[in-house]
């Protein structure tokens, strides 16, 4: 259609809107193997699924896509899917191989475009072993604060329209291979306070035998196989129904 979607935005069906990165996009998979296609098939003919996911997107680009399309598509349910790296991507000013992208910061309790150059002390820390670790921690906390602000804004808007969004934190394969997840990016407490559905799947997948959860990811890549997308769809379908 005029917005380059495969489905009409005026369909008389329940509309599900997915926003995410390459995991929701379904990189390296056929159209039929993606989360969007499988979810639409499983939900049945009364539903249509729109997918606004793009590989390498950060949470900031998901947030901007939400703002741009939410009132155009007017979905009945919205689902955000993200991996931990998407939080850090919100601090980047370049979009992988495609030039400059919008970069946001919090100023006076509002989101504004961030045109700031790095501080001099950031350059110093970057080339120092101890300073580099502190700098990474500083960036992680900064990314978490920015993500929390954007998600809270989305949740508030969704509550005004009587919708309840779903957020799903997708564990990267490397996290499952480690004994502990990156808890610095855990949003469980914030989501509980907001009373929205938040699926952080590390614990669930970690209970699987290693040979089982490895089948969910493409070897030497880390994105979902068709088996991985099928599992995500089962989790989502329970919440949507």
PDB file of C-alpha atoms in Angstrom:
ATOM      1  CA  UNK A   1       0.000   0.000   0.000  1.00  0.00           C
ATOM      2  CA  UNK A   2       1.000   3.676   0.179  1.00  0.00           C
ATOM      3  CA  UNK A   3       3.047   2.994   3.329  1.00  0.00           C
ATOM      4  CA  UNK A   4       4.827  -0.025   1.781  1.00  0.00           C
ATOM      5  CA  UNK A   5       3.035  -2.522   4.028  1.00  0.00           C
ATOM      6  CA  UNK A   6       1.807  -5.799   2.570  1.00  0.00           C
ATOM      7  CA  UNK A   7      -1.535  -5.420   4.361  1.00  0.00           C
ATOM      8  CA  UNK A   8      -4.105  -2.650   4.228  1.00  0.00           C
ATOM      9  CA  UNK A   9      -4.185  -0.518   7.368  1.00  0.00           C
ATOM     10  CA  UNK A  10      -7.984  -0.271   7.051  1.00  0.00           C
ATOM     11  CA  UNK A  11      -8.665  -4.005   7.381  1.00  0.00           C
ATOM     12  CA  UNK A  12     -11.516  -5.017   9.674  1.00  0.00           C
ATOM     13  CA  UNK A  13      -9.387  -7.357  11.717  1.00  0.00           C
ATOM     14  CA  UNK A  14      -7.600  -7.134  15.030  1.00  0.00           C
ATOM     15  CA  UNK A  15      -4.269  -5.531  14.235  1.00  0.00           C
ATOM     16  CA  UNK A  16      -1.038  -6.551  15.964  1.00  0.00           C
ATOM     17  CA  UNK A  17       1.947  -4.231  15.564  1.00  0.00           C
ATOM     18  CA  UNK A  18       5.469  -5.595  16.065  1.00  0.00           C
ATOM     19  CA  UNK A  19       8.400  -3.218  16.583  1.00  0.00           C
ATOM     20  CA  UNK A  20      11.903  -4.565  16.998  1.00  0.00           C
ATOM     21  CA  UNK A  21      15.273  -5.275  15.444  1.00  0.00           C
ATOM     22  CA  UNK A  22      16.666  -8.131  13.334  1.00  0.00           C
ATOM     23  CA  UNK A  23      15.128 -10.796  15.603  1.00  0.00           C
ATOM     24  CA  UNK A  24      11.588  -9.570  14.920  1.00  0.00           C
ATOM     25  CA  UNK A  25      12.518  -8.742  11.317  1.00  0.00           C
ATOM     26  CA  UNK A  26      13.568 -12.345  10.740  1.00  0.00           C
ATOM     27  CA  UNK A  27      16.962 -11.822   9.147  1.00  0.00           C
ATOM     28  CA  UNK A  28      18.222 -14.841   7.131  1.00  0.00           C
ATOM     29  CA  UNK A  29      14.765 -16.428   7.278  1.00  0.00           C
ATOM     30  CA  UNK A  30      12.113 -16.753   4.604  1.00  0.00           C
ATOM     31  CA  UNK A  31       8.969 -14.645   4.976  1.00  0.00           C
ATOM     32  CA  UNK A  32       6.993 -17.676   6.147  1.00  0.00           C
ATOM     33  CA  UNK A  33       9.534 -18.406   8.900  1.00  0.00           C
ATOM     34  CA  UNK A  34       9.429 -14.965  10.539  1.00  0.00           C
ATOM     35  CA  UNK A  35       7.756 -14.182  13.852  1.00  0.00           C
ATOM     36  CA  UNK A  36       5.263 -11.893  12.116  1.00  0.00           C
ATOM     37  CA  UNK A  37       4.151 -14.517   9.577  1.00  0.00           C
ATOM     38  CA  UNK A  38       3.948 -17.347  12.103  1.00  0.00           C
ATOM     39  CA  UNK A  39       2.077 -15.203  14.627  1.00  0.00           C
ATOM     40  CA  UNK A  40      -0.491 -14.142  12.031  1.00  0.00           C
ATOM     41  CA  UNK A  41      -0.972 -17.745  10.938  1.00  0.00           C
ATOM     42  CA  UNK A  42      -1.372 -19.029  14.490  1.00  0.00           C
ATOM     43  CA  UNK A  43      -3.771 -16.287  15.570  1.00  0.00           C
ATOM     44  CA  UNK A  44      -6.079 -17.019  12.656  1.00  0.00           C
ATOM     45  CA  UNK A  45      -8.071 -15.099  10.086  1.00  0.00           C
ATOM     46  CA  UNK A  46      -9.409 -12.543  12.581  1.00  0.00           C
ATOM     47  CA  UNK A  47      -5.928 -11.022  12.985  1.00  0.00           C
ATOM     48  CA  UNK A  48      -3.406  -9.239  10.823  1.00  0.00           C
ATOM     49  CA  UNK A  49       0.176  -8.521  11.895  1.00  0.00           C
ATOM     50  CA  UNK A  50       2.183  -5.455  10.912  1.00  0.00           C
ATOM     51  CA  UNK A  51       5.950  -5.593  11.329  1.00  0.00           C
ATOM     52  CA  UNK A  52       7.948  -2.381  11.826  1.00  0.00           C
ATOM     53  CA  UNK A  53      11.197  -4.157  12.680  1.00  0.00           C
ATOM     54  CA  UNK A  54      14.536  -3.311  11.064  1.00  0.00           C
ATOM     55  CA  UNK A  55      17.928  -5.008  11.560  1.00  0.00           C
ATOM     56  CA  UNK A  56      20.354  -3.066  13.793  1.00  0.00           C
ATOM     57  CA  UNK A  57      17.677  -0.724  15.133  1.00  0.00           C
ATOM     58  CA  UNK A  58      18.184   0.603  18.627  1.00  0.00           C
ATOM     59  CA  UNK A  59      15.401   1.311  21.116  1.00  0.00           C
ATOM     60  CA  UNK A  60      15.466   4.967  20.030  1.00  0.00           C
ATOM     61  CA  UNK A  61      14.594   4.072  16.438  1.00  0.00           C
ATOM     62  CA  UNK A  62      11.837   1.756  17.643  1.00  0.00           C
ATOM     63  CA  UNK A  63      10.491   4.639  19.713  1.00  0.00           C
ATOM     64  CA  UNK A  64      10.528   7.023  16.725  1.00  0.00           C
ATOM     65  CA  UNK A  65       8.818   4.405  14.530  1.00  0.00           C
ATOM     66  CA  UNK A  66       6.149   3.996  17.199  1.00  0.00           C
ATOM     67  CA  UNK A  67       5.536   7.734  17.237  1.00  0.00           C
ATOM     68  CA  UNK A  68       5.324   7.924  13.457  1.00  0.00           C
ATOM     69  CA  UNK A  69       3.034   4.977  12.779  1.00  0.00           C
ATOM     70  CA  UNK A  70       0.945   4.305  15.873  1.00  0.00           C
ATOM     71  CA  UNK A  71      -1.889   6.666  14.902  1.00  0.00           C
ATOM     72  CA  UNK A  72      -1.753   5.584  11.252  1.00  0.00           C
ATOM     73  CA  UNK A  73      -2.013   1.842  11.868  1.00  0.00           C
ATOM     74  CA  UNK A  74      -4.082   2.118  15.066  1.00  0.00           C
ATOM     75  CA  UNK A  75      -3.322  -1.419  16.263  1.00  0.00           C
ATOM     76  CA  UNK A  76      -5.271  -3.333  18.871  1.00  0.00           C
ATOM     77  CA  UNK A  77      -2.050  -4.681  20.374  1.00  0.00           C
ATOM     78  CA  UNK A  78       1.566  -3.538  20.174  1.00  0.00           C
ATOM     79  CA  UNK A  79       4.613  -5.709  20.890  1.00  0.00           C
ATOM     80  CA  UNK A  80       8.178  -4.463  21.380  1.00  0.00           C
ATOM     81  CA  UNK A  81      10.987  -6.984  21.003  1.00  0.00           C
ATOM     82  CA  UNK A  82      14.562  -6.102  21.866  1.00  0.00           C
ATOM     83  CA  UNK A  83      17.938  -7.520  22.841  1.00  0.00           C
ATOM     84  CA  UNK A  84      20.276  -5.845  25.314  1.00  0.00           C
ATOM     85  CA  UNK A  85      22.477  -4.406  22.559  1.00  0.00           C
ATOM     86  CA  UNK A  86      19.519  -2.353  21.323  1.00  0.00           C
ATOM     87  CA  UNK A  87      19.738  -0.217  24.465  1.00  0.00           C
ATOM     88  CA  UNK A  88      23.356   0.693  23.745  1.00  0.00           C
ATOM     89  CA  UNK A  89      22.557   1.435  20.097  1.00  0.00           C
ATOM     90  CA  UNK A  90      20.400   4.310  21.299  1.00  0.00           C
ATOM     91  CA  UNK A  91      23.620   6.162  22.135  1.00  0.00           C
ATOM     92  CA  UNK A  92      25.057   5.782  18.628  1.00  0.00           C
ATOM     93  CA  UNK A  93      24.833   8.554  16.033  1.00  0.00           C
ATOM     94  CA  UNK A  94      25.609   6.354  13.014  1.00  0.00           C
ATOM     95  CA  UNK A  95      23.320   3.659  11.629  1.00  0.00           C
ATOM     96  CA  UNK A  96      25.336   0.646  10.482  1.00  0.00           C
ATOM     97  CA  UNK A  97      26.654   1.561   7.024  1.00  0.00           C
ATOM     98  CA  UNK A  98      23.839   4.016   6.306  1.00  0.00           C
ATOM     99  CA  UNK A  99      25.088   7.323   7.667  1.00  0.00           C
ATOM    100  CA  UNK A 100      23.828   9.427  10.524  1.00  0.00           C
ATOM    101  CA  UNK A 101      20.699   8.521  12.470  1.00  0.00           C
ATOM    102  CA  UNK A 102      18.698  10.488  15.047  1.00  0.00           C
ATOM    103  CA  UNK A 103      20.236  10.368  18.508  1.00  0.00           C
ATOM    104  CA  UNK A 104      18.173  11.402  21.517  1.00  0.00           C
ATOM    105  CA  UNK A 105      18.896  12.633  25.018  1.00  0.00           C
ATOM    106  CA  UNK A 106      16.814  13.648  28.024  1.00  0.00           C
ATOM    107  CA  UNK A 107      16.748  17.380  28.661  1.00  0.00           C
ATOM    108  CA  UNK A 108      14.340  19.132  31.034  1.00  0.00           C
ATOM    109  CA  UNK A 109      12.349  15.899  31.283  1.00  0.00           C
ATOM    110  CA  UNK A 110      11.881  15.784  27.505  1.00  0.00           C
ATOM    111  CA  UNK A 111      13.481  13.892  24.655  1.00  0.00           C
ATOM    112  CA  UNK A 112      15.456  16.131  22.319  1.00  0.00           C
ATOM    113  CA  UNK A 113      17.980  15.484  19.567  1.00  0.00           C
ATOM    114  CA  UNK A 114      21.458  14.928  20.905  1.00  0.00           C
ATOM    115  CA  UNK A 115      24.131  16.828  18.993  1.00  0.00           C
ATOM    116  CA  UNK A 116      26.674  16.829  21.825  1.00  0.00           C
ATOM    117  CA  UNK A 117      30.266  15.834  21.189  1.00  0.00           C
ATOM    118  CA  UNK A 118      31.929  13.401  23.620  1.00  0.00           C
ATOM    119  CA  UNK A 119      33.497  14.951  26.697  1.00  0.00           C
ATOM    120  CA  UNK A 120      37.283  15.146  26.861  1.00  0.00           C
ATOM    121  CA  UNK A 121      37.325  12.695  29.759  1.00  0.00           C
ATOM    122  CA  UNK A 122      35.549  10.087  27.627  1.00  0.00           C
ATOM    123  CA  UNK A 123      38.484  10.060  25.224  1.00  0.00           C
ATOM    124  CA  UNK A 124      40.888   9.649  28.121  1.00  0.00           C
ATOM    125  CA  UNK A 125      38.911   6.803  29.663  1.00  0.00           C
ATOM    126  CA  UNK A 126      38.556   4.992  26.347  1.00  0.00           C
ATOM    127  CA  UNK A 127      42.302   4.392  26.082  1.00  0.00           C
ATOM    128  CA  UNK A 128      42.774   3.374  29.698  1.00  0.00           C
ATOM    129  CA  UNK A 129      42.033  -0.165  30.881  1.00  0.00           C
ATOM    130  CA  UNK A 130      40.382   0.782  34.158  1.00  0.00           C
ATOM    131  CA  UNK A 131      38.865   3.943  32.716  1.00  0.00           C
ATOM    132  CA  UNK A 132      37.392   1.974  29.824  1.00  0.00           C
ATOM    133  CA  UNK A 133      35.502  -0.318  32.198  1.00  0.00           C
ATOM    134  CA  UNK A 134      34.125   2.676  34.065  1.00  0.00           C
ATOM    135  CA  UNK A 135      33.168   4.324  30.776  1.00  0.00           C
ATOM    136  CA  UNK A 136      31.303   1.243  29.578  1.00  0.00           C
ATOM    137  CA  UNK A 137      29.390   1.154  32.873  1.00  0.00           C
ATOM    138  CA  UNK A 138      28.589   4.864  32.480  1.00  0.00           C
ATOM    139  CA  UNK A 139      27.267   4.244  28.958  1.00  0.00           C
ATOM    140  CA  UNK A 140      25.202   1.281  30.148  1.00  0.00           C
ATOM    141  CA  UNK A 141      23.529   3.339  32.880  1.00  0.00           C
ATOM    142  CA  UNK A 142      22.953   6.176  30.430  1.00  0.00           C
ATOM    143  CA  UNK A 143      21.390   3.809  27.904  1.00  0.00           C
ATOM    144  CA  UNK A 144      19.188   2.252  30.590  1.00  0.00           C
ATOM    145  CA  UNK A 145      17.932   5.659  31.736  1.00  0.00           C
ATOM    146  CA  UNK A 146      17.157   6.699  28.148  1.00  0.00           C
ATOM    147  CA  UNK A 147      15.374   3.419  27.403  1.00  0.00           C
ATOM    148  CA  UNK A 148      13.334   3.617  30.595  1.00  0.00           C
ATOM    149  CA  UNK A 149      12.253   7.151  29.702  1.00  0.00           C
ATOM    150  CA  UNK A 150      11.153   6.107  26.191  1.00  0.00           C
ATOM    151  CA  UNK A 151       9.328   2.979  27.352  1.00  0.00           C
ATOM    152  CA  UNK A 152       7.532   4.908  30.104  1.00  0.00           C
ATOM    153  CA  UNK A 153       6.386   7.450  27.517  1.00  0.00           C
ATOM    154  CA  UNK A 154       5.076   4.658  25.289  1.00  0.00           C
ATOM    155  CA  UNK A 155       3.298   2.973  28.199  1.00  0.00           C
ATOM    156  CA  UNK A 156       1.640   6.220  29.257  1.00  0.00           C
ATOM    157  CA  UNK A 157       0.408   6.827  25.716  1.00  0.00           C
ATOM    158  CA  UNK A 158      -0.869   3.265  25.411  1.00  0.00           C
ATOM    159  CA  UNK A 159      -2.763   3.533  28.701  1.00  0.00           C
ATOM    160  CA  UNK A 160      -4.526   6.646  27.410  1.00  0.00           C
ATOM    161  CA  UNK A 161      -5.761   4.639  24.428  1.00  0.00           C
ATOM    162  CA  UNK A 162      -6.807   1.682  26.631  1.00  0.00           C
ATOM    163  CA  UNK A 163      -4.174  -0.612  25.156  1.00  0.00           C
ATOM    164  CA  UNK A 164      -1.660  -2.644  27.119  1.00  0.00           C
ATOM    165  CA  UNK A 165       1.704  -3.066  25.334  1.00  0.00           C
ATOM    166  CA  UNK A 166       3.834  -6.194  25.509  1.00  0.00           C
ATOM    167  CA  UNK A 167       7.607  -5.949  25.920  1.00  0.00           C
ATOM    168  CA  UNK A 168       9.811  -8.947  25.276  1.00  0.00           C
ATOM    169  CA  UNK A 169      13.503  -8.989  26.185  1.00  0.00           C
ATOM    170  CA  UNK A 170      15.103 -11.547  23.877  1.00  0.00           C
ATOM    171  CA  UNK A 171      18.251 -13.198  25.242  1.00  0.00           C
ATOM    172  CA  UNK A 172      21.196 -13.316  22.885  1.00  0.00           C
ATOM    173  CA  UNK A 173      22.783 -16.724  22.503  1.00  0.00           C
ATOM    174  CA  UNK A 174      25.970 -15.485  24.163  1.00  0.00           C
ATOM    175  CA  UNK A 175      23.974 -14.600  27.299  1.00  0.00           C
ATOM    176  CA  UNK A 176      22.587 -18.124  27.557  1.00  0.00           C
ATOM    177  CA  UNK A 177      26.093 -19.554  27.280  1.00  0.00           C
ATOM    178  CA  UNK A 178      27.132 -17.488  30.307  1.00  0.00           C
ATOM    179  CA  UNK A 179      26.088 -18.331  33.847  1.00  0.00           C
ATOM    180  CA  UNK A 180      24.435 -14.945  34.446  1.00  0.00           C
ATOM    181  CA  UNK A 181      22.531 -12.468  32.233  1.00  0.00           C
ATOM    182  CA  UNK A 182      23.396  -8.785  32.006  1.00  0.00           C
ATOM    183  CA  UNK A 183      21.191  -7.724  34.905  1.00  0.00           C
ATOM    184  CA  UNK A 184      22.058  -4.057  34.429  1.00  0.00           C
ATOM    185  CA  UNK A 185      19.527  -4.010  31.573  1.00  0.00           C
ATOM    186  CA  UNK A 186      16.749  -5.822  33.445  1.00  0.00           C
ATOM    187  CA  UNK A 187      13.521  -3.784  33.372  1.00  0.00           C
ATOM    188  CA  UNK A 188      11.436  -6.126  35.524  1.00  0.00           C
ATOM    189  CA  UNK A 189      10.810  -3.731  38.420  1.00  0.00           C
ATOM    190  CA  UNK A 190       9.881  -0.822  36.167  1.00  0.00           C
ATOM    191  CA  UNK A 191       7.478  -2.982  34.170  1.00  0.00           C
ATOM    192  CA  UNK A 192       5.877  -4.295  37.384  1.00  0.00           C
ATOM    193  CA  UNK A 193       5.267  -0.754  38.549  1.00  0.00           C
ATOM    194  CA  UNK A 194       3.707   0.097  35.198  1.00  0.00           C
ATOM    195  CA  UNK A 195       1.608  -3.113  35.287  1.00  0.00           C
ATOM    196  CA  UNK A 196       2.390  -4.165  31.725  1.00  0.00           C
ATOM    197  CA  UNK A 197       3.398  -7.530  30.279  1.00  0.00           C
ATOM    198  CA  UNK A 198       7.167  -7.956  30.271  1.00  0.00           C
ATOM    199  CA  UNK A 199       8.688 -11.212  29.086  1.00  0.00           C
ATOM    200  CA  UNK A 200      12.361 -11.549  29.995  1.00  0.00           C
ATOM    201  CA  UNK A 201      13.105 -14.980  28.603  1.00  0.00           C
ATOM    202  CA  UNK A 202      16.596 -15.679  29.917  1.00  0.00           C
ATOM    203  CA  UNK A 203      15.416 -17.803  32.846  1.00  0.00           C
ATOM    204  CA  UNK A 204      12.918 -19.749  30.735  1.00  0.00           C
ATOM    205  CA  UNK A 205      15.405 -20.587  27.995  1.00  0.00           C
ATOM    206  CA  UNK A 206      18.224 -21.290  30.415  1.00  0.00           C
ATOM    207  CA  UNK A 207      16.225 -24.175  31.881  1.00  0.00           C
ATOM    208  CA  UNK A 208      16.424 -25.928  28.509  1.00  0.00           C
ATOM    209  CA  UNK A 209      19.309 -28.324  27.852  1.00  0.00           C
ATOM    210  CA  UNK A 210      22.170 -26.557  26.076  1.00  0.00           C
ATOM    211  CA  UNK A 211      21.734 -28.632  22.913  1.00  0.00           C
ATOM    212  CA  UNK A 212      18.053 -27.567  22.886  1.00  0.00           C
ATOM    213  CA  UNK A 213      18.462 -23.796  23.174  1.00  0.00           C
ATOM    214  CA  UNK A 214      21.379 -23.835  20.755  1.00  0.00           C
ATOM    215  CA  UNK A 215      18.911 -25.033  18.101  1.00  0.00           C
ATOM    216  CA  UNK A 216      17.015 -21.768  18.546  1.00  0.00           C
ATOM    217  CA  UNK A 217      19.920 -19.773  17.081  1.00  0.00           C
ATOM    218  CA  UNK A 218      21.785 -19.854  13.772  1.00  0.00           C
ATOM    219  CA  UNK A 219      25.288 -21.276  14.401  1.00  0.00           C
ATOM    220  CA  UNK A 220      28.134 -18.711  14.278  1.00  0.00           C
ATOM    221  CA  UNK A 221      25.576 -15.908  13.904  1.00  0.00           C
ATOM    222  CA  UNK A 222      23.204 -15.757  16.866  1.00  0.00           C
ATOM    223  CA  UNK A 223      19.920 -14.846  15.169  1.00  0.00           C
ATOM    224  CA  UNK A 224      16.858 -17.047  15.423  1.00  0.00           C
ATOM    225  CA  UNK A 225      16.345 -20.185  13.420  1.00  0.00           C
ATOM    226  CA  UNK A 226      12.790 -21.105  12.454  1.00  0.00           C
ATOM    227  CA  UNK A 227      12.642 -23.102  15.694  1.00  0.00           C
ATOM    228  CA  UNK A 228      13.565 -19.947  17.592  1.00  0.00           C
ATOM    229  CA  UNK A 229      10.847 -17.858  15.957  1.00  0.00           C
ATOM    230  CA  UNK A 230       8.282 -20.588  16.629  1.00  0.00           C
ATOM    231  CA  UNK A 231       9.143 -20.519  20.323  1.00  0.00           C
ATOM    232  CA  UNK A 232       8.797 -16.711  20.481  1.00  0.00           C
ATOM    233  CA  UNK A 233       5.424 -16.956  18.771  1.00  0.00           C
ATOM    234  CA  UNK A 234       4.188 -19.416  21.402  1.00  0.00           C
ATOM    235  CA  UNK A 235       5.154 -16.998  24.168  1.00  0.00           C
ATOM    236  CA  UNK A 236       3.493 -14.062  22.415  1.00  0.00           C
ATOM    237  CA  UNK A 237       0.342 -15.940  21.497  1.00  0.00           C
ATOM    238  CA  UNK A 238      -0.342 -16.733  25.142  1.00  0.00           C
ATOM    239  CA  UNK A 239      -0.253 -13.028  26.002  1.00  0.00           C
ATOM    240  CA  UNK A 240      -2.229 -11.827  22.989  1.00  0.00           C
ATOM    241  CA  UNK A 241      -5.000 -14.374  23.481  1.00  0.00           C
TER     242      UNK A 241
END
